[in-house]
Amino acid sequence: MKAYKNFFRIFVILMGFALTLWAANPSVPQEGGKQYAEVIEGNNALMQNPMNTKLYGGPEVEAIKDWGVNSPNATGWGEIFTLLQGHYFATIFAVIVILVPLAFLAHFIVVGQKKFSHGRKIKVFSRYNIIVHWCAAIPFVILCLTGLVMVFGDKLGGGGFVRFARDVHGIVTILFAIFGILMFLMWVKPALFKLYDIKWLMIMGGYLSKEKRPIPAGKFNAGQKMWFWVCTLGGFMMIISGVFMFFQFSDIETLRIMALVHNVIGFLIIALLITHIYMAVFAIEGALSSIIDGNMGEEEIAILHSYYYQEINKA
């Protein structure tokens, strides 16, 4: 009951945040119908980039004003970038932020939380595992939150708050780059997929049933492995594309491609981050404690990580 109340509170907060962002159409026109390029035309001095002096300036702004979807001047990735960035990306993020928690709320109500005996504990994660995980996880969550602030910046009033989120986003990226690499090296071997992971996927890890039966999974199940690869490799791709956009040291076509890649990977990361949090905090009673103190209940391992349990008993 306590877990249900906590989940409901978090869900209400997320819903309130998402509905606020959903409120307006993320269109490009501003200030009496003027396009973005027209609004900022007088601010060319603020747009100078010492790393790419040819990217911004008067001629480029004039060109942007006559360019857009279905424009005869649209070339390369410009048209699709304008369409997606101006009309779809923010909407897709809002749908993810609303519908994914809704789906898990339905799961929590219909299937409920899995509960296991808290008797004998088995050491699963070392102190090094725990430290590296949290040193990568905390910056990663901050990156996701500040990224959403930038995506919905116009709904949040723009200005100093969004610029602050952008700066935090850039700084925290460095921390994730460091500890993300350490986490990748630490868990890359147990995160490799095995044939029995196909069986896990076929039964969705047993999470759609209230029945307790051994699930085919190693130290990490197929869902955790997918999250590992999206979090690490996807996260590294986000860092690379983000660096291109933040410093803008490339041509406009490359920047458009990087922005498209950044957003598409972002969809997957936000959806799976919510999934990961739900599974760790709500879906399994006491699951979060395993990555806090390193211990997991024997019954939980025997049921949800049956192949790993067999390895432990053979050792």
C-alpha positions as a LaTeX table, in Angstrom:
\begin{tabular}{lrrr}
\hline
Residue & $x$ (\AA) & $y$ (\AA) & $z$ (\AA) \\
\hline
Met1 & 0.00 & 0.00 & 0.00 \\
Lys2 & 2.85 & 2.37 & 0.86 \\
Ala3 & 4.57 & 1.65 & $-2.46$ \\
Tyr4 & 1.28 & 2.28 & $-4.27$ \\
Lys5 & 0.90 & 5.69 & $-2.60$ \\
Asn6 & 4.49 & 6.65 & $-3.45$ \\
Phe7 & 4.03 & 5.59 & $-7.06$ \\
Phe8 & 0.78 & 7.56 & $-7.28$ \\
Arg9 & 2.44 & 10.70 & $-5.89$ \\
Ile10 & 5.32 & 10.49 & $-8.37$ \\
Phe11 & 2.87 & 9.82 & $-11.19$ \\
Val12 & 0.75 & 12.87 & $-10.28$ \\
Ile13 & 3.86 & 15.08 & $-10.26$ \\
Leu14 & 4.95 & 13.74 & $-13.67$ \\
Met15 & 1.45 & 14.19 & $-15.07$ \\
Gly16 & 1.26 & 17.78 & $-13.84$ \\
Phe17 & 4.65 & 18.55 & $-15.37$ \\
Ala18 & 3.80 & 16.84 & $-18.66$ \\
Leu19 & 0.37 & 18.46 & $-19.00$ \\
Thr20 & 1.92 & 21.87 & $-18.43$ \\
Leu21 & 4.36 & 21.20 & $-21.26$ \\
Trp22 & 1.59 & 19.83 & $-23.48$ \\
Ala23 & $-0.54$ & 22.95 & $-23.08$ \\
Ala24 & 0.64 & 24.85 & $-26.16$ \\
Asn25 & 1.49 & 23.91 & $-29.72$ \\
Pro26 & 5.29 & 23.89 & $-30.13$ \\
Ser27 & 5.24 & 26.03 & $-33.28$ \\
Val28 & 8.02 & 28.20 & $-34.59$ \\
Pro29 & 6.30 & 31.61 & $-35.16$ \\
Gln30 & 6.79 & 34.18 & $-32.40$ \\
Glu31 & 5.96 & 37.81 & $-31.64$ \\
Gly32 & 2.97 & 38.54 & $-33.82$ \\
Gly33 & 3.57 & 35.69 & $-36.26$ \\
Lys34 & 7.18 & 36.52 & $-37.03$ \\
Gln35 & 9.52 & 33.64 & $-37.61$ \\
Tyr36 & 12.36 & 32.91 & $-35.20$ \\
Ala37 & 14.98 & 34.22 & $-37.63$ \\
Glu38 & 13.14 & 37.55 & $-37.90$ \\
Val39 & 12.88 & 37.94 & $-34.13$ \\
Ile40 & 16.59 & 37.38 & $-33.58$ \\
Glu41 & 17.83 & 39.25 & $-36.63$ \\
Gly42 & 18.86 & 42.21 & $-34.50$ \\
Asn43 & 20.84 & 40.00 & $-32.13$ \\
Asn44 & 23.53 & 38.83 & $-34.53$ \\
Ala45 & 26.26 & 39.90 & $-32.12$ \\
Leu46 & 24.92 & 37.48 & $-29.54$ \\
Met47 & 24.98 & 34.62 & $-32.05$ \\
Gln48 & 28.67 & 34.73 & $-32.92$ \\
Asn49 & 30.42 & 31.44 & $-32.28$ \\
Pro50 & 34.22 & 31.66 & $-32.04$ \\
Met51 & 34.46 & 27.98 & $-32.99$ \\
Asn52 & 32.44 & 28.45 & $-36.18$ \\
Thr53 & 32.37 & 32.05 & $-37.41$ \\
Lys54 & 30.59 & 31.14 & $-40.65$ \\
Leu55 & 27.63 & 29.41 & $-39.06$ \\
Tyr56 & 25.81 & 32.52 & $-37.88$ \\
Gly57 & 25.56 & 36.07 & $-39.13$ \\
Gly58 & 23.44 & 38.41 & $-41.25$ \\
Pro59 & 23.47 & 36.48 & $-44.56$ \\
Glu60 & 22.67 & 33.19 & $-42.84$ \\
Val61 & 19.75 & 34.72 & $-40.94$ \\
Glu62 & 18.35 & 36.19 & $-44.15$ \\
Ala63 & 18.58 & 32.76 & $-45.78$ \\
Ile64 & 16.81 & 31.08 & $-42.88$ \\
Lys65 & 13.86 & 33.49 & $-43.11$ \\
Asp66 & 13.01 & 32.26 & $-46.61$ \\
Trp67 & 13.62 & 28.62 & $-45.80$ \\
Gly68 & 11.34 & 26.00 & $-44.32$ \\
Val69 & 9.01 & 23.13 & $-45.11$ \\
Asn70 & 8.02 & 23.10 & $-48.79$ \\
Ser71 & 10.32 & 26.05 & $-49.45$ \\
Pro72 & 12.10 & 26.03 & $-52.83$ \\
Asn73 & 15.26 & 26.99 & $-50.94$ \\
Ala74 & 15.12 & 23.94 & $-48.63$ \\
Thr75 & 18.09 & 21.66 & $-49.14$ \\
Gly76 & 19.61 & 18.58 & $-47.52$ \\
Trp77 & 18.24 & 17.69 & $-44.08$ \\
Gly78 & 16.81 & 21.15 & $-43.53$ \\
Glu79 & 13.20 & 20.42 & $-44.45$ \\
Ile80 & 12.81 & 17.26 & $-42.37$ \\
Phe81 & 14.66 & 18.92 & $-39.48$ \\
Thr82 & 12.31 & 21.91 & $-39.51$ \\
Leu83 & 9.24 & 19.69 & $-39.68$ \\
Leu84 & 10.28 & 17.39 & $-36.82$ \\
Gln85 & 11.89 & 20.00 & $-34.59$ \\
Gly86 & 9.07 & 22.50 & $-35.03$ \\
His87 & 6.06 & 20.21 & $-34.79$ \\
Tyr88 & 6.78 & 16.68 & $-33.57$ \\
Phe89 & 9.77 & 16.21 & $-31.25$ \\
Ala90 & 8.30 & 18.02 & $-28.23$ \\
Thr91 & 4.96 & 16.28 & $-28.76$ \\
Ile92 & 6.59 & 12.84 & $-28.88$ \\
Phe93 & 8.52 & 13.54 & $-25.67$ \\
Ala94 & 5.29 & 14.69 & $-23.99$ \\
Val95 & 3.49 & 11.50 & $-25.11$ \\
Ile96 & 6.31 & 9.38 & $-23.67$ \\
Val97 & 6.34 & 11.25 & $-20.35$ \\
Ile98 & 2.56 & 10.78 & $-20.00$ \\
Leu99 & 1.81 & 7.36 & $-21.51$ \\
Val100 & 4.74 & 5.31 & $-20.18$ \\
Pro101 & 3.93 & 6.09 & $-16.51$ \\
Leu102 & 0.24 & 5.49 & $-17.29$ \\
Ala103 & 1.07 & 2.04 & $-18.66$ \\
Phe104 & 3.04 & 1.18 & $-15.53$ \\
Leu105 & 0.31 & 2.52 & $-13.28$ \\
Ala106 & $-2.07$ & 0.12 & $-15.03$ \\
His107 & 0.44 & $-2.70$ & $-14.54$ \\
Phe108 & 0.79 & $-1.87$ & $-10.85$ \\
Ile109 & $-2.97$ & $-1.89$ & $-10.36$ \\
Val110 & $-3.72$ & $-5.04$ & $-12.39$ \\
Val111 & $-0.65$ & $-7.24$ & $-11.77$ \\
Gly112 & 0.77 & $-5.64$ & $-8.68$ \\
Gln113 & 4.14 & $-5.72$ & $-7.00$ \\
Lys114 & 6.23 & $-8.90$ & $-6.85$ \\
Lys115 & 7.16 & $-9.79$ & $-3.28$ \\
Phe116 & 9.77 & $-12.24$ & $-2.08$ \\
Ser117 & 11.09 & $-13.51$ & 1.20 \\
His118 & 13.62 & $-11.22$ & 2.87 \\
Gly119 & 15.40 & $-14.07$ & 4.62 \\
Arg120 & 18.84 & $-15.09$ & 3.42 \\
Lys121 & 20.71 & $-12.40$ & 1.50 \\
Ile122 & 23.32 & $-12.98$ & $-1.21$ \\
Lys123 & 26.00 & $-10.44$ & $-2.10$ \\
Val124 & 25.43 & $-9.49$ & $-5.73$ \\
Phe125 & 27.16 & $-6.12$ & $-6.17$ \\
Ser126 & 30.47 & $-4.96$ & $-4.75$ \\
Arg127 & 31.08 & $-1.55$ & $-3.20$ \\
Tyr128 & 32.87 & $-0.53$ & $-6.40$ \\
Asn129 & 29.80 & $-1.59$ & $-8.44$ \\
Ile130 & 27.54 & 0.50 & $-6.22$ \\
Ile131 & 29.73 & 3.63 & $-6.32$ \\
Val132 & 30.23 & 3.55 & $-10.09$ \\
His133 & 26.54 & 2.86 & $-10.72$ \\
Trp134 & 25.33 & 5.84 & $-8.68$ \\
Cys135 & 28.08 & 8.15 & $-9.95$ \\
Ala136 & 26.84 & 7.37 & $-13.47$ \\
Ala137 & 23.12 & 7.18 & $-12.64$ \\
Ile138 & 22.75 & 10.54 & $-10.88$ \\
Pro139 & 24.34 & 12.60 & $-13.70$ \\
Phe140 & 22.35 & 10.53 & $-16.21$ \\
Val141 & 19.02 & 11.41 & $-14.56$ \\
Ile142 & 20.05 & 15.08 & $-14.36$ \\
Leu143 & 20.89 & 14.96 & $-18.06$ \\
Cys144 & 17.43 & 13.60 & $-18.86$ \\
Leu145 & 15.64 & 16.19 & $-16.72$ \\
Thr146 & 17.63 & 19.16 & $-18.01$ \\
Gly147 & 17.23 & 17.81 & $-21.54$ \\
Leu148 & 13.45 & 17.82 & $-21.12$ \\
Val149 & 13.63 & 21.38 & $-19.78$ \\
Met150 & 15.36 & 22.42 & $-23.00$ \\
Val151 & 12.90 & 20.48 & $-25.17$ \\
Phe152 & 9.99 & 22.27 & $-23.49$ \\
Gly153 & 11.87 & 25.52 & $-22.91$ \\
Asp154 & 9.25 & 27.69 & $-24.59$ \\
Lys155 & 6.52 & 26.22 & $-22.38$ \\
Leu156 & 8.61 & 26.94 & $-19.29$ \\
Gly157 & 9.07 & 30.58 & $-20.15$ \\
Gly158 & 12.57 & 30.33 & $-21.62$ \\
Gly159 & 15.08 & 32.79 & $-20.25$ \\
Gly160 & 17.52 & 32.21 & $-17.41$ \\
Phe161 & 16.00 & 28.98 & $-16.14$ \\
Val162 & 16.36 & 27.21 & $-19.49$ \\
Arg163 & 19.87 & 28.61 & $-20.00$ \\
Phe164 & 20.79 & 27.36 & $-16.53$ \\
Ala165 & 19.44 & 23.90 & $-17.44$ \\
Arg166 & 21.52 & 24.01 & $-20.64$ \\
Asp167 & 24.69 & 24.85 & $-18.70$ \\
Val168 & 24.03 & 22.14 & $-16.10$ \\
His169 & 23.38 & 19.73 & $-18.97$ \\
Gly170 & 26.80 & 20.47 & $-20.42$ \\
Ile171 & 28.67 & 20.21 & $-17.12$ \\
Val172 & 26.98 & 16.99 & $-15.99$ \\
Thr173 & 27.74 & 15.43 & $-19.37$ \\
Ile174 & 31.41 & 15.35 & $-18.36$ \\
Leu175 & 30.60 & 13.38 & $-15.19$ \\
Phe176 & 28.50 & 10.87 & $-17.08$ \\
Ala177 & 31.19 & 10.48 & $-19.75$ \\
Ile178 & 33.70 & 9.49 & $-17.06$ \\
Phe179 & 31.57 & 7.17 & $-14.95$ \\
Gly180 & 29.58 & 5.90 & $-17.95$ \\
Ile181 & 32.80 & 4.49 & $-19.39$ \\
Leu182 & 33.69 & 2.90 & $-16.05$ \\
Met183 & 30.21 & 1.37 & $-15.81$ \\
Phe184 & 30.47 & 0.06 & $-19.37$ \\
Leu185 & 33.79 & $-1.64$ & $-18.65$ \\
Met186 & 32.48 & $-2.95$ & $-15.32$ \\
Trp187 & 29.35 & $-4.66$ & $-16.63$ \\
Val188 & 29.89 & $-5.22$ & $-20.35$ \\
Lys189 & 30.55 & $-8.96$ & $-19.90$ \\
Pro190 & 27.44 & $-9.88$ & $-17.83$ \\
Ala191 & 25.39 & $-7.60$ & $-20.11$ \\
Leu192 & 26.15 & $-9.65$ & $-23.22$ \\
Phe193 & 23.02 & $-11.33$ & $-24.56$ \\
Lys194 & 22.55 & $-15.09$ & $-24.25$ \\
Leu195 & 20.13 & $-17.47$ & $-25.94$ \\
Tyr196 & 17.98 & $-17.75$ & $-22.83$ \\
Asp197 & 17.30 & $-14.01$ & $-23.06$ \\
Ile198 & 14.98 & $-14.84$ & $-25.97$ \\
Lys199 & 12.85 & $-16.91$ & $-23.58$ \\
Trp200 & 12.80 & $-13.96$ & $-21.15$ \\
Leu201 & 11.51 & $-11.67$ & $-23.90$ \\
Met202 & 8.85 & $-14.18$ & $-24.95$ \\
Ile203 & 7.32 & $-14.18$ & $-21.46$ \\
Met204 & 8.18 & $-10.51$ & $-20.77$ \\
Gly205 & 10.24 & $-11.58$ & $-17.78$ \\
Gly206 & 7.15 & $-12.95$ & $-16.04$ \\
Tyr207 & 6.03 & $-9.41$ & $-15.17$ \\
Leu208 & 2.64 & $-9.92$ & $-16.77$ \\
Ser209 & 1.81 & $-12.73$ & $-14.35$ \\
Lys210 & 1.35 & $-12.90$ & $-10.60$ \\
Glu211 & 2.68 & $-16.46$ & $-10.58$ \\
Lys212 & 6.08 & $-17.18$ & $-9.03$ \\
Arg213 & 8.12 & $-19.41$ & $-11.30$ \\
Pro214 & 11.82 & $-19.46$ & $-12.28$ \\
Ile215 & 12.58 & $-16.91$ & $-14.98$ \\
Pro216 & 15.39 & $-17.55$ & $-17.52$ \\
Ala217 & 17.89 & $-14.80$ & $-16.67$ \\
Gly218 & 21.48 & $-14.39$ & $-15.62$ \\
Lys219 & 22.85 & $-11.75$ & $-13.28$ \\
Phe220 & 21.07 & $-9.23$ & $-15.51$ \\
Asn221 & 17.85 & $-10.12$ & $-17.29$ \\
Ala222 & 17.18 & $-9.24$ & $-20.94$ \\
Gly223 & 15.39 & $-6.02$ & $-19.99$ \\
Gln224 & 18.28 & $-4.85$ & $-17.83$ \\
Lys225 & 20.71 & $-5.73$ & $-20.61$ \\
Met226 & 18.74 & $-3.67$ & $-23.13$ \\
Trp227 & 18.75 & $-0.76$ & $-20.71$ \\
Phe228 & 22.52 & $-1.15$ & $-20.18$ \\
Trp229 & 23.26 & $-0.92$ & $-23.90$ \\
Val230 & 20.87 & 1.97 & $-24.49$ \\
Cys231 & 22.22 & 3.80 & $-21.44$ \\
Thr232 & 25.90 & 3.33 & $-22.34$ \\
Leu233 & 26.20 & 3.18 & $-26.13$ \\
Gly234 & 23.13 & 5.36 & $-26.58$ \\
Gly235 & 24.44 & 7.70 & $-23.91$ \\
Phe236 & 27.82 & 7.96 & $-25.64$ \\
Met237 & 26.09 & 8.77 & $-28.93$ \\
Met238 & 24.12 & 11.44 & $-27.11$ \\
Ile239 & 27.38 & 12.89 & $-25.78$ \\
Ile240 & 28.94 & 13.02 & $-29.26$ \\
Ser241 & 25.89 & 14.59 & $-30.90$ \\
Gly242 & 25.46 & 16.93 & $-27.93$ \\
Val243 & 29.04 & 18.16 & $-28.18$ \\
Phe244 & 28.49 & 18.98 & $-31.85$ \\
Met245 & 25.36 & 20.97 & $-31.02$ \\
Phe246 & 26.73 & 22.65 & $-27.89$ \\
Phe247 & 29.93 & 23.96 & $-29.48$ \\
Gln248 & 28.52 & 24.14 & $-33.03$ \\
Phe249 & 31.87 & 23.52 & $-34.66$ \\
Ser250 & 30.41 & 21.82 & $-37.71$ \\
Asp251 & 28.47 & 22.81 & $-40.81$ \\
Ile252 & 24.71 & 23.32 & $-40.58$ \\
Glu253 & 23.90 & 20.00 & $-42.29$ \\
Thr254 & 25.91 & 17.99 & $-39.76$ \\
Leu255 & 24.32 & 19.91 & $-36.90$ \\
Arg256 & 20.86 & 19.06 & $-38.22$ \\
Ile257 & 21.75 & 15.36 & $-38.40$ \\
Met258 & 23.18 & 15.47 & $-34.88$ \\
Ala259 & 20.01 & 17.13 & $-33.58$ \\
Leu260 & 17.85 & 14.44 & $-35.22$ \\
Val261 & 20.00 & 11.66 & $-33.75$ \\
His262 & 20.00 & 13.33 & $-30.32$ \\
Asn263 & 16.21 & 13.53 & $-30.21$ \\
Val264 & 15.49 & 10.03 & $-31.55$ \\
Ile265 & 17.86 & 8.38 & $-29.08$ \\
Gly266 & 16.37 & 10.64 & $-26.43$ \\
Phe267 & 12.91 & 9.11 & $-27.00$ \\
Leu268 & 14.26 & 5.65 & $-26.24$ \\
Ile269 & 16.33 & 6.78 & $-23.26$ \\
Ile270 & 13.47 & 8.65 & $-21.55$ \\
Ala271 & 11.06 & 5.72 & $-22.05$ \\
Leu272 & 13.54 & 3.15 & $-20.73$ \\
Leu273 & 14.66 & 5.37 & $-17.84$ \\
Ile274 & 11.07 & 5.55 & $-16.62$ \\
Thr275 & 10.86 & 1.76 & $-17.07$ \\
His276 & 14.08 & 1.22 & $-15.12$ \\
Ile277 & 12.89 & 3.42 & $-12.24$ \\
Tyr278 & 9.52 & 1.67 & $-12.12$ \\
Met279 & 11.10 & $-1.78$ & $-12.07$ \\
Ala280 & 13.63 & $-0.86$ & $-9.40$ \\
Val281 & 11.30 & 1.08 & $-7.10$ \\
Phe282 & 7.79 & $-0.30$ & $-7.59$ \\
Ala283 & 7.61 & $-3.55$ & $-9.60$ \\
Ile284 & 9.69 & $-5.63$ & $-7.15$ \\
Glu285 & 9.53 & $-5.06$ & $-3.42$ \\
Gly286 & 12.95 & $-4.10$ & $-2.04$ \\
Ala287 & 14.70 & $-4.32$ & $-5.43$ \\
Leu288 & 16.29 & $-0.89$ & $-5.06$ \\
Ser289 & 18.18 & $-1.98$ & $-1.93$ \\
Ser290 & 20.31 & $-4.40$ & $-3.98$ \\
Ile291 & 22.15 & $-1.51$ & $-5.61$ \\
Ile292 & 22.37 & 0.37 & $-2.30$ \\
Asp293 & 23.83 & $-2.32$ & $-0.03$ \\
Gly294 & 24.75 & $-4.86$ & $-2.72$ \\
Asn295 & 22.56 & $-7.66$ & $-1.33$ \\
Met296 & 19.63 & $-9.45$ & $-2.93$ \\
Gly297 & 17.24 & $-11.94$ & $-1.37$ \\
Glu298 & 17.88 & $-15.59$ & $-2.22$ \\
Glu299 & 14.29 & $-16.22$ & $-3.26$ \\
Glu300 & 14.30 & $-13.20$ & $-5.57$ \\
Ile301 & 17.47 & $-14.44$ & $-7.28$ \\
Ala302 & 16.13 & $-18.01$ & $-7.54$ \\
Ile303 & 12.93 & $-16.81$ & $-9.22$ \\
Leu304 & 13.91 & $-13.76$ & $-11.29$ \\
His305 & 17.52 & $-14.72$ & $-12.08$ \\
Ser306 & 17.35 & $-18.51$ & $-12.15$ \\
Tyr307 & 20.44 & $-19.08$ & $-14.32$ \\
Tyr308 & 22.52 & $-16.78$ & $-12.13$ \\
Tyr309 & 21.24 & $-18.68$ & $-9.08$ \\
Gln310 & 22.47 & $-21.93$ & $-10.61$ \\
Glu311 & 25.90 & $-20.35$ & $-11.23$ \\
Ile312 & 26.11 & $-19.25$ & $-7.60$ \\
Asn313 & 25.27 & $-22.73$ & $-6.32$ \\
Lys314 & 27.84 & $-24.35$ & $-8.60$ \\
Ala315 & 30.61 & $-22.03$ & $-7.42$ \\
\hline
\end{tabular}
